[in-house]
Amino acid sequence: MMATGTVLRRQVGRETEALRATSRIPVTDSRIARIAGSTRTYQRFASGKRTNLTFPVIGALARLFGASIEKQAELERLWDLVDETSWLQSIDALTRSGFHAYIELERLACRIESNETLFVPGLLQSESYMRRLFERSGRYSPRRIDELVEQRCQRQTDFKRRGETVHLDVLMGEAVLRSACPRDQLESLLEADAQPNITVNYLPFSVGPQPGLELPYHVLSFTEDDDPDLAYFDAPDGARYIESAEAVAEFRNARALGSRQAKSIKELEL
């Protein structure tokens, strides 16, 4: 399993252990051992180590520790993702669910570096822009489009609530801004760039193609030192996550080189 599973596994363990500490139930309580199989298994789980626990077990532990129904469901859902055997997610699965591991990882990240070649990143899309993208795909019914727009808007709201605990650094090709990008979307990007935790830059046409920036991708960093940085990108057959430190460094270096030639969104001449 790739590092995405590692990050999510540690996060679920930390959150569940925090619930236990708040509930003041001792780790040696027989109820924990009965649910998890043994005290040692629970301790391994809480510390982020691999176990054979299933997501219903995680829900039962959260319930024992007094978690709300919503929190139980959240931890179960995260653990179900941890339990995946492969971190290549099919496009069909993503479009059916409207949800995938990247969204959860995004919520955990303290820094998101985004390279965009085709579209404005989802966290900064105006409602009219995202709606038009969904409509033009030809894959969704009007009702499903409404649901997807609502989900993406909620994702943006969740991001804004985190404030300066997370930084978003966006680098876009100028083509993104020139290709049917409506006025309200450009204004939205300017407003975002004015926030202390968001940077929006673009690569002018004049600098030409940049090696390593041909495809859109994201690099995520996390607050915990032992949670590795990740690179994420969409491939024709699904979504991929890269954990190799060397590979992530290559993504980041290519982006850094491009950023040196980039301009602020405030400098865009319409």
mmCIF file of N, CA and C in Angstrom, residues 97-185:
data_model
loop_
_atom_site.group_PDB
_atom_site.id
_atom_site.type_symbol
_atom_site.label_atom_id
_atom_site.label_comp_id
_atom_site.label_asym_id
_atom_site.label_seq_id
_atom_site.Cartn_x
_atom_site.Cartn_y
_atom_site.Cartn_z
ATOM 1 N N SER A 97 -18.957 8.028 -7.106
ATOM 2 C CA SER A 97 -19.049 8.385 -5.689
ATOM 3 C C SER A 97 -19.008 9.881 -5.436
ATOM 4 N N GLY A 98 -18.350 10.634 -6.311
ATOM 5 C CA GLY A 98 -18.159 12.056 -6.048
ATOM 6 C C GLY A 98 -17.193 12.271 -4.896
ATOM 7 N N PHE A 99 -16.494 11.239 -4.482
ATOM 8 C CA PHE A 99 -15.620 11.295 -3.310
ATOM 9 C C PHE A 99 -14.462 10.336 -3.519
ATOM 10 N N HIS A 100 -13.300 10.699 -3.117
ATOM 11 C CA HIS A 100 -12.189 9.770 -3.180
ATOM 12 C C HIS A 100 -11.136 10.179 -2.167
ATOM 13 N N ALA A 101 -10.077 9.375 -2.087
ATOM 14 C CA ALA A 101 -9.076 9.561 -1.036
ATOM 15 C C ALA A 101 -8.420 10.927 -1.080
ATOM 16 N N TYR A 102 -8.276 11.498 -2.272
ATOM 17 C CA TYR A 102 -7.597 12.794 -2.357
ATOM 18 C C TYR A 102 -8.289 13.844 -1.495
ATOM 19 N N ILE A 103 -9.613 13.850 -1.494
ATOM 20 C CA ILE A 103 -10.351 14.849 -0.716
ATOM 21 C C ILE A 103 -10.015 14.715 0.765
ATOM 22 N N GLU A 104 -9.941 13.479 1.247
ATOM 23 C CA GLU A 104 -9.600 13.274 2.653
ATOM 24 C C GLU A 104 -8.166 13.707 2.937
ATOM 25 N N LEU A 105 -7.258 13.397 2.031
ATOM 26 C CA LEU A 105 -5.866 13.810 2.218
ATOM 27 C C LEU A 105 -5.745 15.327 2.177
ATOM 28 N N GLU A 106 -6.520 15.956 1.312
ATOM 29 C CA GLU A 106 -6.523 17.416 1.214
ATOM 30 C C GLU A 106 -6.931 18.039 2.542
ATOM 31 N N ARG A 107 -7.883 17.417 3.215
ATOM 32 C CA ARG A 107 -8.358 17.932 4.504
ATOM 33 C C ARG A 107 -7.311 17.800 5.601
ATOM 34 N N LEU A 108 -6.376 16.877 5.420
ATOM 35 C CA LEU A 108 -5.328 16.662 6.420
ATOM 36 C C LEU A 108 -4.073 17.475 6.138
ATOM 37 N N ALA A 109 -3.925 17.926 4.906
ATOM 38 C CA ALA A 109 -2.691 18.595 4.490
ATOM 39 C C ALA A 109 -2.550 19.971 5.129
ATOM 40 N N CYS A 110 -1.300 20.357 5.389
ATOM 41 C CA CYS A 110 -1.033 21.712 5.874
ATOM 42 C C CYS A 110 -0.544 22.603 4.733
ATOM 43 N N ARG A 111 -0.168 21.990 3.625
ATOM 44 C CA ARG A 111 0.263 22.741 2.448
ATOM 45 C C ARG A 111 -0.114 21.964 1.186
ATOM 46 N N ILE A 112 -0.680 22.676 0.214
ATOM 47 C CA ILE A 112 -1.072 22.083 -1.061
ATOM 48 C C ILE A 112 -0.430 22.899 -2.172
ATOM 49 N N GLU A 113 0.408 22.249 -2.962
ATOM 50 C CA GLU A 113 1.034 22.904 -4.109
ATOM 51 C C GLU A 113 0.385 22.340 -5.368
ATOM 52 N N SER A 114 -0.249 23.203 -6.129
ATOM 53 C CA SER A 114 -1.057 22.765 -7.266
ATOM 54 C C SER A 114 -0.484 23.279 -8.577
ATOM 55 N N ASN A 115 -0.289 22.373 -9.524
ATOM 56 C CA ASN A 115 0.114 22.753 -10.881
ATOM 57 C C ASN A 115 -1.046 22.455 -11.817
ATOM 58 N N GLU A 116 -1.558 23.471 -12.492
ATOM 59 C CA GLU A 116 -2.741 23.313 -13.335
ATOM 60 C C GLU A 116 -2.438 23.717 -14.769
ATOM 61 N N THR A 117 -2.822 22.853 -15.705
ATOM 62 C CA THR A 117 -2.584 23.135 -17.124
ATOM 63 C C THR A 117 -3.866 23.317 -17.919
ATOM 64 N N LEU A 118 -5.002 22.858 -17.356
ATOM 65 C CA LEU A 118 -6.257 22.894 -18.105
ATOM 66 C C LEU A 118 -7.359 23.687 -17.416
ATOM 67 N N PHE A 119 -7.494 23.501 -16.107
ATOM 68 C CA PHE A 119 -8.622 24.081 -15.384
ATOM 69 C C PHE A 119 -8.165 24.822 -14.126
ATOM 70 N N VAL A 120 -8.994 25.734 -13.678
ATOM 71 C CA VAL A 120 -8.808 26.356 -12.370
ATOM 72 C C VAL A 120 -8.963 25.252 -11.321
ATOM 73 N N PRO A 121 -8.110 25.190 -10.302
ATOM 74 C CA PRO A 121 -8.235 24.125 -9.302
ATOM 75 C C PRO A 121 -9.578 24.178 -8.584
ATOM 76 N N GLY A 122 -10.080 23.003 -8.223
ATOM 77 C CA GLY A 122 -11.413 22.903 -7.636
ATOM 78 C C GLY A 122 -11.642 23.781 -6.427
ATOM 79 N N LEU A 123 -10.617 23.962 -5.590
ATOM 80 C CA LEU A 123 -10.776 24.775 -4.384
ATOM 81 C C LEU A 123 -11.024 26.243 -4.695
ATOM 82 N N LEU A 124 -10.707 26.673 -5.926
ATOM 83 C CA LEU A 124 -10.843 28.089 -6.275
ATOM 84 C C LEU A 124 -11.848 28.328 -7.400
ATOM 85 N N GLN A 125 -12.574 27.311 -7.805
ATOM 86 C CA GLN A 125 -13.538 27.479 -8.891
ATOM 87 C C GLN A 125 -14.780 28.229 -8.419
ATOM 88 N N SER A 126 -15.259 29.151 -9.247
ATOM 89 C CA SER A 126 -16.540 29.797 -8.969
ATOM 90 C C SER A 126 -17.647 28.793 -9.277
ATOM 91 N N GLU A 127 -18.824 29.019 -8.723
ATOM 92 C CA GLU A 127 -19.916 28.068 -8.938
ATOM 93 C C GLU A 127 -20.290 27.969 -10.416
ATOM 94 N N SER A 128 -20.308 29.086 -11.111
ATOM 95 C CA SER A 128 -20.672 29.054 -12.531
ATOM 96 C C SER A 128 -19.628 28.293 -13.344
ATOM 97 N N TYR A 129 -18.361 28.430 -12.967
ATOM 98 C CA TYR A 129 -17.272 27.753 -13.681
ATOM 99 C C TYR A 129 -17.375 26.245 -13.497
ATOM 100 N N MET A 130 -17.534 25.802 -12.243
ATOM 101 C CA MET A 130 -17.595 24.363 -12.000
ATOM 102 C C MET A 130 -18.843 23.756 -12.636
ATOM 103 N N ARG A 131 -19.951 24.484 -12.595
ATOM 104 C CA ARG A 131 -21.181 23.968 -13.193
ATOM 105 C C ARG A 131 -21.004 23.773 -14.697
ATOM 106 N N ARG A 132 -20.351 24.717 -15.326
ATOM 107 C CA ARG A 132 -20.144 24.614 -16.766
ATOM 108 C C ARG A 132 -19.230 23.437 -17.104
ATOM 109 N N LEU A 133 -18.218 23.198 -16.284
ATOM 110 C CA LEU A 133 -17.341 22.047 -16.516
ATOM 111 C C LEU A 133 -18.116 20.738 -16.449
ATOM 112 N N PHE A 134 -18.962 20.607 -15.437
ATOM 113 C CA PHE A 134 -19.749 19.381 -15.301
ATOM 114 C C PHE A 134 -20.723 19.224 -16.466
ATOM 115 N N GLU A 135 -21.339 20.320 -16.882
ATOM 116 C CA GLU A 135 -22.293 20.258 -17.987
ATOM 117 C C GLU A 135 -21.609 19.854 -19.288
ATOM 118 N N ARG A 136 -20.437 20.407 -19.540
ATOM 119 C CA ARG A 136 -19.735 20.136 -20.797
ATOM 120 C C ARG A 136 -19.160 18.730 -20.869
ATOM 121 N N SER A 137 -19.014 18.077 -19.733
ATOM 122 C CA SER A 137 -18.490 16.712 -19.752
ATOM 123 C C SER A 137 -19.462 15.755 -20.424
ATOM 124 N N GLY A 138 -20.759 16.083 -20.373
ATOM 125 C CA GLY A 138 -21.774 15.228 -20.972
ATOM 126 C C GLY A 138 -21.998 13.921 -20.238
ATOM 127 N N ARG A 139 -21.509 13.828 -19.011
ATOM 128 C CA ARG A 139 -21.572 12.559 -18.270
ATOM 129 C C ARG A 139 -22.618 12.559 -17.162
ATOM 130 N N TYR A 140 -23.180 13.727 -16.859
ATOM 131 C CA TYR A 140 -24.028 13.815 -15.677
ATOM 132 C C TYR A 140 -25.412 14.361 -16.004
ATOM 133 N N SER A 141 -26.387 13.892 -15.239
ATOM 134 C CA SER A 141 -27.739 14.433 -15.333
ATOM 135 C C SER A 141 -27.776 15.776 -14.615
ATOM 136 N N PRO A 142 -28.780 16.625 -14.897
ATOM 137 C CA PRO A 142 -28.884 17.906 -14.184
ATOM 138 C C PRO A 142 -28.907 17.730 -12.665
ATOM 139 N N ARG A 143 -29.590 16.699 -12.200
ATOM 140 C CA ARG A 143 -29.659 16.465 -10.754
ATOM 141 C C ARG A 143 -28.281 16.117 -10.195
ATOM 142 N N ARG A 144 -27.546 15.274 -10.931
ATOM 143 C CA ARG A 144 -26.214 14.890 -10.467
ATOM 144 C C ARG A 144 -25.268 16.083 -10.491
ATOM 145 N N ILE A 145 -25.424 16.953 -11.466
ATOM 146 C CA ILE A 145 -24.597 18.161 -11.528
ATOM 147 C C ILE A 145 -24.834 19.026 -10.301
ATOM 148 N N ASP A 146 -26.097 19.171 -9.915
ATOM 149 C CA ASP A 146 -26.414 19.948 -8.709
ATOM 150 C C ASP A 146 -25.712 19.353 -7.489
ATOM 151 N N GLU A 147 -25.713 18.021 -7.394
ATOM 152 C CA GLU A 147 -25.070 17.351 -6.263
ATOM 153 C C GLU A 147 -23.560 17.584 -6.267
ATOM 154 N N LEU A 148 -22.957 17.478 -7.439
ATOM 155 C CA LEU A 148 -21.509 17.660 -7.544
ATOM 156 C C LEU A 148 -21.097 19.094 -7.229
ATOM 157 N N VAL A 149 -21.894 20.050 -7.690
ATOM 158 C CA VAL A 149 -21.613 21.456 -7.390
ATOM 159 C C VAL A 149 -21.712 21.695 -5.884
ATOM 160 N N GLU A 150 -22.738 21.134 -5.274
ATOM 161 C CA GLU A 150 -22.909 21.296 -3.825
ATOM 162 C C GLU A 150 -21.727 20.691 -3.066
ATOM 163 N N GLN A 151 -21.276 19.515 -3.502
ATOM 164 C CA GLN A 151 -20.139 18.866 -2.848
ATOM 165 C C GLN A 151 -18.871 19.705 -2.975
ATOM 166 N N ARG A 152 -18.652 20.253 -4.158
ATOM 167 C CA ARG A 152 -17.433 21.041 -4.357
ATOM 168 C C ARG A 152 -17.488 22.346 -3.572
ATOM 169 N N CYS A 153 -18.652 22.953 -3.520
ATOM 170 C CA CYS A 153 -18.797 24.181 -2.724
ATOM 171 C C CYS A 153 -18.556 23.890 -1.245
ATOM 172 N N GLN A 154 -19.031 22.736 -0.771
ATOM 173 C CA GLN A 154 -18.799 22.359 0.623
ATOM 174 C C GLN A 154 -17.319 22.121 0.871
ATOM 175 N N ARG A 155 -16.649 21.526 -0.105
ATOM 176 C CA ARG A 155 -15.204 21.317 -0.007
ATOM 177 C C ARG A 155 -14.486 22.655 0.127
ATOM 178 N N GLN A 156 -14.918 23.651 -0.619
ATOM 179 C CA GLN A 156 -14.322 24.981 -0.533
ATOM 180 C C GLN A 156 -14.589 25.608 0.830
ATOM 181 N N THR A 157 -15.806 25.421 1.335
ATOM 182 C CA THR A 157 -16.154 25.958 2.654
ATOM 183 C C THR A 157 -15.282 25.336 3.739
ATOM 184 N N ASP A 158 -15.098 24.018 3.655
ATOM 185 C CA ASP A 158 -14.250 23.322 4.632
ATOM 186 C C ASP A 158 -12.824 23.868 4.594
ATOM 187 N N PHE A 159 -12.333 24.131 3.395
ATOM 188 C CA PHE A 159 -10.978 24.668 3.254
ATOM 189 C C PHE A 159 -10.886 26.057 3.889
ATOM 190 N N LYS A 160 -11.857 26.907 3.628
ATOM 191 C CA LYS A 160 -11.835 28.272 4.162
ATOM 192 C C LYS A 160 -11.875 28.272 5.683
ATOM 193 N N ARG A 161 -12.611 27.347 6.263
ATOM 194 C CA ARG A 161 -12.724 27.278 7.721
ATOM 195 C C ARG A 161 -11.386 26.966 8.389
ATOM 196 N N ARG A 162 -10.504 26.328 7.663
ATOM 197 C CA ARG A 162 -9.201 25.970 8.232
ATOM 198 C C ARG A 162 -8.274 27.173 8.336
ATOM 199 N N GLY A 163 -8.591 28.240 7.622
ATOM 200 C CA GLY A 163 -7.814 29.462 7.731
ATOM 201 C C GLY A 163 -6.348 29.257 7.413
ATOM 202 N N GLU A 164 -5.497 29.843 8.234
ATOM 203 C CA GLU A 164 -4.058 29.812 7.973
ATOM 204 C C GLU A 164 -3.371 28.535 8.452
ATOM 205 N N THR A 165 -4.163 27.534 8.852
ATOM 206 C CA THR A 165 -3.558 26.241 9.183
ATOM 207 C C THR A 165 -3.189 25.466 7.923
ATOM 208 N N VAL A 166 -3.652 25.940 6.777
ATOM 209 C CA VAL A 166 -3.315 25.296 5.507
ATOM 210 C C VAL A 166 -2.982 26.374 4.480
ATOM 211 N N HIS A 167 -1.946 26.127 3.686
ATOM 212 C CA HIS A 167 -1.565 27.082 2.637
ATOM 213 C C HIS A 167 -1.750 26.433 1.276
ATOM 214 N N LEU A 168 -2.365 27.177 0.369
ATOM 215 C CA LEU A 168 -2.579 26.723 -1.005
ATOM 216 C C LEU A 168 -1.735 27.572 -1.942
ATOM 217 N N ASP A 169 -0.862 26.916 -2.683
ATOM 218 C CA ASP A 169 0.026 27.595 -3.629
ATOM 219 C C ASP A 169 -0.296 27.075 -5.031
ATOM 220 N N VAL A 170 -0.894 27.922 -5.864
ATOM 221 C CA VAL A 170 -1.375 27.511 -7.185
ATOM 222 C C VAL A 170 -0.497 28.101 -8.285
ATOM 223 N N LEU A 171 -0.102 27.249 -9.220
ATOM 224 C CA LEU A 171 0.611 27.679 -10.420
ATOM 225 C C LEU A 171 -0.185 27.188 -11.622
ATOM 226 N N MET A 172 -0.626 28.118 -12.473
ATOM 227 C CA MET A 172 -1.424 27.766 -13.642
ATOM 228 C C MET A 172 -0.743 28.240 -14.912
ATOM 229 N N GLY A 173 -0.982 27.522 -15.994
ATOM 230 C CA GLY A 173 -0.568 28.020 -17.289
ATOM 231 C C GLY A 173 -1.506 29.148 -17.704
ATOM 232 N N GLU A 174 -1.007 30.112 -18.465
ATOM 233 C CA GLU A 174 -1.858 31.229 -18.883
ATOM 234 C C GLU A 174 -3.065 30.742 -19.681
ATOM 235 N N ALA A 175 -2.928 29.595 -20.343
ATOM 236 C CA ALA A 175 -4.038 29.050 -21.128
ATOM 237 C C ALA A 175 -5.266 28.801 -20.265
ATOM 238 N N VAL A 176 -5.054 28.438 -19.004
ATOM 239 C CA VAL A 176 -6.182 28.208 -18.096
ATOM 240 C C VAL A 176 -7.019 29.474 -17.953
ATOM 241 N N LEU A 177 -6.341 30.611 -17.904
ATOM 242 C CA LEU A 177 -7.016 31.889 -17.684
ATOM 243 C C LEU A 177 -7.581 32.481 -18.970
ATOM 244 N N ARG A 178 -7.087 32.034 -20.100
ATOM 245 C CA ARG A 178 -7.545 32.570 -21.387
ATOM 246 C C ARG A 178 -8.603 31.693 -22.046
ATOM 247 N N SER A 179 -8.770 30.481 -21.550
ATOM 248 C CA SER A 179 -9.684 29.529 -22.182
ATOM 249 C C SER A 179 -11.049 29.564 -21.503
ATOM 250 N N ALA A 180 -11.914 30.436 -22.011
ATOM 251 C CA ALA A 180 -13.300 30.518 -21.523
ATOM 252 C C ALA A 180 -13.374 30.651 -20.007
ATOM 253 N N CYS A 181 -12.509 31.491 -19.452
ATOM 254 C CA CYS A 181 -12.520 31.744 -18.013
ATOM 255 C C CYS A 181 -13.348 33.005 -17.769
ATOM 256 N N PRO A 182 -14.557 32.881 -17.235
ATOM 257 C CA PRO A 182 -15.451 34.029 -17.107
ATOM 258 C C PRO A 182 -14.958 35.067 -16.102
ATOM 259 N N ARG A 183 -15.534 36.237 -16.191
ATOM 260 C CA ARG A 183 -15.136 37.349 -15.334
ATOM 261 C C ARG A 183 -15.265 37.002 -13.857
ATOM 262 N N ASP A 184 -16.360 36.353 -13.472
ATOM 263 C CA ASP A 184 -16.547 36.050 -12.053
ATOM 264 C C ASP A 184 -15.481 35.086 -11.547
ATOM 265 N N GLN A 185 -14.984 34.211 -12.437
ATOM 266 C CA GLN A 185 -13.921 33.294 -12.024
ATOM 267 C C GLN A 185 -12.608 34.037 -11.820
#
